[in-house]
Amino acid sequence: METTTRVAAVSLVAAIPIAVLGLLHVLYAHLSRVGLAPTFSPLHHPEAIPLMVVAAGSLVAFAALFLAIWRWLLLEKEVGVLHQAADVQSIGGAEVHVLDAPGVRLFAAGLRGPKIFATRAALNVMTPSQMRAAVWHERSHLAHGDTRFRAVYGAIGAAVGWIPGISRTVSAAIFLEERRADVAALESGSNTTDLIGAIMAVSRGQGIPVPALGDNHVGLRLRCLSSSDGEPTRNPARAFGLTALAIAVSPVVAHIPMVCGL
């Protein structure tokens, strides 16, 4: 399901600029056909109003997508600054970049060459076994490229989060990654008690100016670790795919009135 979800998510991101270009082309062709004169008014051509509204909405979504991508690129610079300021330690067989920063934090971050970061307070608060459990969780994020796809999900939320169900779908996709990382930590040798203790300790942390994986869904993750309850039933791949299809075909639908001579 995870691979399918990611393919559908990337398709949704790609569908947005494609739809914008298609809708602008259809709008231009329609206005050229009716004649874009100084006296042109949508009131005289009501068939153009829905097309203009859809095109404007698509432009807003594209602008939000661009701003989200730009934000992540700026945050990537913050990750580079943290990397330069950190001391590297080996914990649980992985390199952990230790920061002199406030709060109890342990997270994975970075689009290019993502790394595991931890504050020195985290090393002091968590037991060695809890620290290993947390590191193994984050190591799973690195192995599966979750930091990069977190940017994809963030872009989707920013661009089309207003569409009913998309925000919950993004949340479900992120939770599946967190759940998989929790399972990987347990399979690496951690016990449930240590992992729960690490999650609770890190969930109280604050102070790092970069998006950290695992900040959300703490309660749901704890319920899944303590029982089988809380597993999501929403299929993110299906929702992403259907939304991508709807966005991609919007220029075709907008073109129908012109083809029919309306």
Coordinates of C-alpha atoms in Angstrom, one line a residue:
M1 CA 0.0 0.0 0.0
E2 CA 2.8 2.4 0.8
T3 CA 4.4 2.4 -2.7
T4 CA 0.9 2.8 -4.3
T5 CA 0.2 5.7 -1.9
R6 CA 3.4 7.5 -2.8
V7 CA 2.9 7.0 -6.5
A8 CA -0.6 8.4 -6.2
A9 CA 0.7 11.3 -4.0
V10 CA 3.3 12.3 -6.6
S11 CA 0.7 12.0 -9.4
L12 CA -1.5 14.4 -7.4
V13 CA 1.3 16.9 -7.1
A14 CA 2.1 16.6 -10.8
A15 CA -1.6 16.9 -11.8
I16 CA -1.9 20.4 -10.3
P17 CA 0.5 22.3 -12.7
I18 CA -0.8 20.2 -15.6
A19 CA -4.3 21.2 -14.8
V20 CA -3.4 24.8 -14.5
L21 CA -1.7 24.8 -17.9
G22 CA -4.7 23.0 -19.5
L23 CA -7.3 25.3 -18.0
L24 CA -5.4 28.4 -19.0
H25 CA -5.2 27.0 -22.5
V26 CA -8.9 26.3 -22.6
L27 CA -9.7 29.7 -21.2
Y28 CA -7.5 31.4 -23.7
A29 CA -9.1 29.4 -26.6
H30 CA -12.6 30.2 -25.4
L31 CA -11.9 33.9 -25.0
S32 CA -10.3 34.0 -28.4
R33 CA -13.3 32.4 -29.9
V34 CA -15.8 34.8 -28.4
G35 CA -13.5 37.8 -28.9
L36 CA -11.7 39.4 -26.0
A37 CA -12.7 43.0 -26.9
P38 CA -12.6 46.0 -24.5
T39 CA -16.4 45.6 -24.2
F40 CA -16.1 41.9 -23.2
S41 CA -18.0 41.0 -20.1
P42 CA -18.5 37.6 -18.4
L43 CA -22.1 38.7 -18.0
H44 CA -22.5 38.5 -21.7
H45 CA -20.8 35.1 -21.9
P46 CA -22.0 33.3 -18.7
E47 CA -20.6 30.0 -20.1
A48 CA -17.1 31.5 -19.4
I49 CA -17.8 32.2 -15.7
P50 CA -17.4 28.6 -14.4
L51 CA -14.3 28.2 -16.5
M52 CA -12.8 31.4 -15.0
V53 CA -13.6 30.3 -11.5
V54 CA -12.0 26.9 -12.0
A55 CA -8.9 28.4 -13.6
A56 CA -8.6 30.9 -10.8
G57 CA -8.9 28.1 -8.2
S58 CA -6.3 26.1 -10.0
L59 CA -3.9 29.1 -10.0
V60 CA -4.4 29.5 -6.2
A61 CA -3.6 25.8 -5.7
F62 CA -0.5 26.1 -7.9
A63 CA 0.7 29.2 -6.0
A64 CA 0.2 27.3 -2.7
L65 CA 2.1 24.4 -4.0
F66 CA 5.0 26.6 -5.1
L67 CA 5.1 28.3 -1.7
A68 CA 5.1 25.0 0.1
I69 CA 8.0 23.7 -2.0
W70 CA 9.9 27.0 -1.5
R71 CA 9.3 26.7 2.3
W72 CA 10.8 23.2 2.4
L73 CA 13.8 24.4 0.4
L74 CA 14.4 27.2 2.9
L75 CA 14.0 24.7 5.8
E76 CA 16.6 22.5 4.1
K77 CA 19.1 25.3 4.7
E78 CA 18.1 25.2 8.4
V79 CA 18.9 21.5 8.4
G80 CA 22.3 22.3 7.0
V81 CA 22.9 24.8 9.8
L82 CA 21.9 22.2 12.4
H83 CA 24.3 19.7 10.8
Q84 CA 27.2 22.0 11.1
A85 CA 26.5 22.8 14.7
A86 CA 26.0 19.2 15.8
D87 CA 28.3 16.6 17.4
V88 CA 28.0 13.2 15.9
Q89 CA 27.6 10.2 18.1
S90 CA 26.8 6.5 17.3
I91 CA 23.7 5.3 19.0
G92 CA 22.0 2.0 18.2
G93 CA 24.2 1.5 15.2
A94 CA 23.3 4.8 13.6
E95 CA 24.9 8.3 13.4
V96 CA 23.0 10.8 15.6
H97 CA 23.7 14.5 15.4
V98 CA 23.5 15.9 18.9
L99 CA 22.4 19.5 19.3
D100 CA 22.8 21.9 22.1
A101 CA 19.2 23.1 21.8
P102 CA 16.3 23.3 24.3
G103 CA 13.7 20.6 24.6
V104 CA 13.7 16.9 24.3
R105 CA 13.8 16.2 20.6
L106 CA 14.9 13.3 18.4
F107 CA 13.9 13.4 14.8
A108 CA 14.9 12.8 11.2
A109 CA 15.1 15.8 8.8
G110 CA 16.6 16.7 5.5
L111 CA 15.6 16.3 1.8
R112 CA 19.1 15.6 0.5
G113 CA 21.1 13.2 2.7
P114 CA 18.6 13.2 5.6
K115 CA 20.0 12.7 9.1
I116 CA 18.9 11.9 12.6
F117 CA 19.1 14.7 15.1
A118 CA 18.8 14.7 18.9
T119 CA 19.1 17.3 21.6
R120 CA 21.5 16.8 24.4
A121 CA 18.5 16.9 26.7
A122 CA 17.0 13.9 25.0
L123 CA 20.2 11.9 25.8
N124 CA 19.9 13.0 29.4
V125 CA 16.2 12.3 29.8
M126 CA 15.8 9.0 28.0
T127 CA 17.3 5.8 29.1
P128 CA 19.8 4.1 26.8
S129 CA 17.2 1.5 25.7
Q130 CA 14.6 4.2 25.0
M131 CA 17.2 6.1 23.0
R132 CA 17.9 3.1 20.9
A133 CA 14.2 2.5 20.3
A134 CA 13.8 6.1 19.2
V135 CA 16.9 5.9 16.9
W136 CA 15.7 2.7 15.3
H137 CA 12.4 4.4 14.6
E138 CA 14.1 7.3 13.0
R139 CA 16.5 5.0 11.1
S140 CA 13.4 3.4 9.4
H141 CA 12.4 6.9 8.3
L142 CA 15.8 7.4 6.7
A143 CA 15.7 3.9 5.0
H144 CA 12.3 4.6 3.4
G145 CA 12.9 8.2 2.4
D146 CA 10.1 9.4 4.6
T147 CA 11.6 12.9 5.0
R148 CA 11.3 13.5 1.3
F149 CA 7.7 12.3 1.1
R150 CA 6.8 14.3 4.1
A151 CA 7.5 17.3 1.9
V152 CA 5.2 15.8 -0.8
Y153 CA 2.4 15.4 1.7
G154 CA 2.9 18.9 3.0
A155 CA 2.7 20.3 -0.5
I156 CA -0.6 18.4 -1.1
G157 CA -2.0 19.7 2.1
A158 CA -1.0 23.3 1.3
A159 CA -2.3 23.1 -2.3
V160 CA -5.5 21.1 -2.1
G161 CA -6.1 20.7 1.6
W162 CA -9.4 22.6 1.2
I163 CA -10.8 19.6 -0.8
P164 CA -13.0 17.6 1.5
G165 CA -11.1 14.5 2.8
I166 CA -7.7 15.5 1.6
S167 CA -6.4 16.7 5.0
R168 CA -7.5 13.4 6.6
T169 CA -5.9 11.5 3.8
V170 CA -2.6 13.2 4.2
S171 CA -2.8 12.5 8.0
A172 CA -3.5 8.9 7.3
A173 CA -0.5 8.6 4.9
I174 CA 1.8 10.2 7.5
F175 CA 0.5 7.9 10.2
L176 CA 1.2 4.8 8.1
E177 CA 4.8 5.9 7.9
E178 CA 5.0 6.4 11.6
R179 CA 3.4 3.1 12.3
R180 CA 5.8 1.3 10.0
A181 CA 8.7 3.0 11.7
D182 CA 7.4 1.9 15.1
V183 CA 7.1 -1.7 13.9
A184 CA 10.7 -1.5 12.5
A185 CA 11.9 -0.4 15.9
L186 CA 10.3 -3.3 17.6
E187 CA 11.6 -5.7 14.9
S188 CA 15.1 -4.3 15.5
G189 CA 15.0 -5.5 19.1
S190 CA 13.3 -2.7 21.0
N191 CA 10.5 -3.6 23.4
T192 CA 7.2 -1.9 23.5
T193 CA 7.7 -0.3 26.9
D194 CA 10.9 1.5 25.8
L195 CA 9.4 2.7 22.6
I196 CA 6.3 4.1 24.3
G197 CA 8.6 5.8 26.8
A198 CA 10.6 7.3 24.0
I199 CA 7.5 8.5 22.2
M200 CA 6.1 10.2 25.3
A201 CA 9.4 11.8 26.1
V202 CA 9.9 13.2 22.6
S203 CA 6.3 14.3 22.3
R204 CA 6.9 16.9 25.0
G205 CA 9.9 18.4 23.2
Q206 CA 10.1 21.7 21.5
G207 CA 12.5 24.3 20.1
I208 CA 13.8 22.9 16.8
P209 CA 12.9 25.1 13.8
V210 CA 12.5 22.3 11.3
P211 CA 9.7 19.9 10.6
A212 CA 10.2 16.7 12.6
L213 CA 8.7 13.4 11.7
G214 CA 6.5 11.9 14.4
D215 CA 5.2 15.2 15.9
N216 CA 1.6 14.2 15.2
H217 CA -0.4 11.0 15.8
V218 CA 1.2 10.4 19.2
G219 CA -2.0 9.2 20.8
L220 CA -2.9 6.9 17.9
R221 CA 0.6 5.5 17.8
L222 CA 0.4 4.7 21.6
R223 CA -2.9 3.0 21.2
C224 CA -1.6 0.9 18.3
L225 CA 1.4 -0.1 20.4
S226 CA -0.7 -1.1 23.4
S227 CA -3.4 -2.8 21.4
S228 CA -4.6 -3.5 17.9
D229 CA -7.0 -0.5 18.1
G230 CA -6.5 2.7 16.2
E231 CA -5.3 1.2 12.9
P232 CA -6.6 3.6 10.1
T233 CA -9.1 2.3 7.6
R234 CA -8.8 5.1 5.1
N235 CA -6.9 4.1 1.9
P236 CA -4.6 7.1 1.1
A237 CA -3.7 5.7 -2.3
R238 CA -7.3 5.6 -3.5
A239 CA -8.1 9.1 -2.3
F240 CA -4.9 10.6 -3.7
G241 CA -5.4 8.8 -7.0
L242 CA -9.0 9.9 -7.4
T243 CA -8.2 13.5 -6.6
A244 CA -5.3 13.4 -9.1
L245 CA -7.6 12.1 -11.8
A246 CA -10.3 14.7 -11.1
I247 CA -7.8 17.5 -11.2
A248 CA -6.1 16.1 -14.4
V249 CA -9.3 15.8 -16.3
S250 CA -10.7 19.2 -15.3
P251 CA -9.3 20.9 -18.5
V252 CA -11.1 18.2 -20.6
V253 CA -14.3 18.8 -18.7
A254 CA -14.0 22.5 -19.1
H255 CA -13.4 22.0 -22.9
I256 CA -16.7 20.2 -23.4
P257 CA -18.9 23.3 -23.7
M258 CA -16.6 24.6 -26.5
V259 CA -16.6 21.3 -28.3
C260 CA -20.4 21.2 -28.1
G261 CA -20.5 24.8 -29.4
L262 CA -22.0 26.2 -26.1

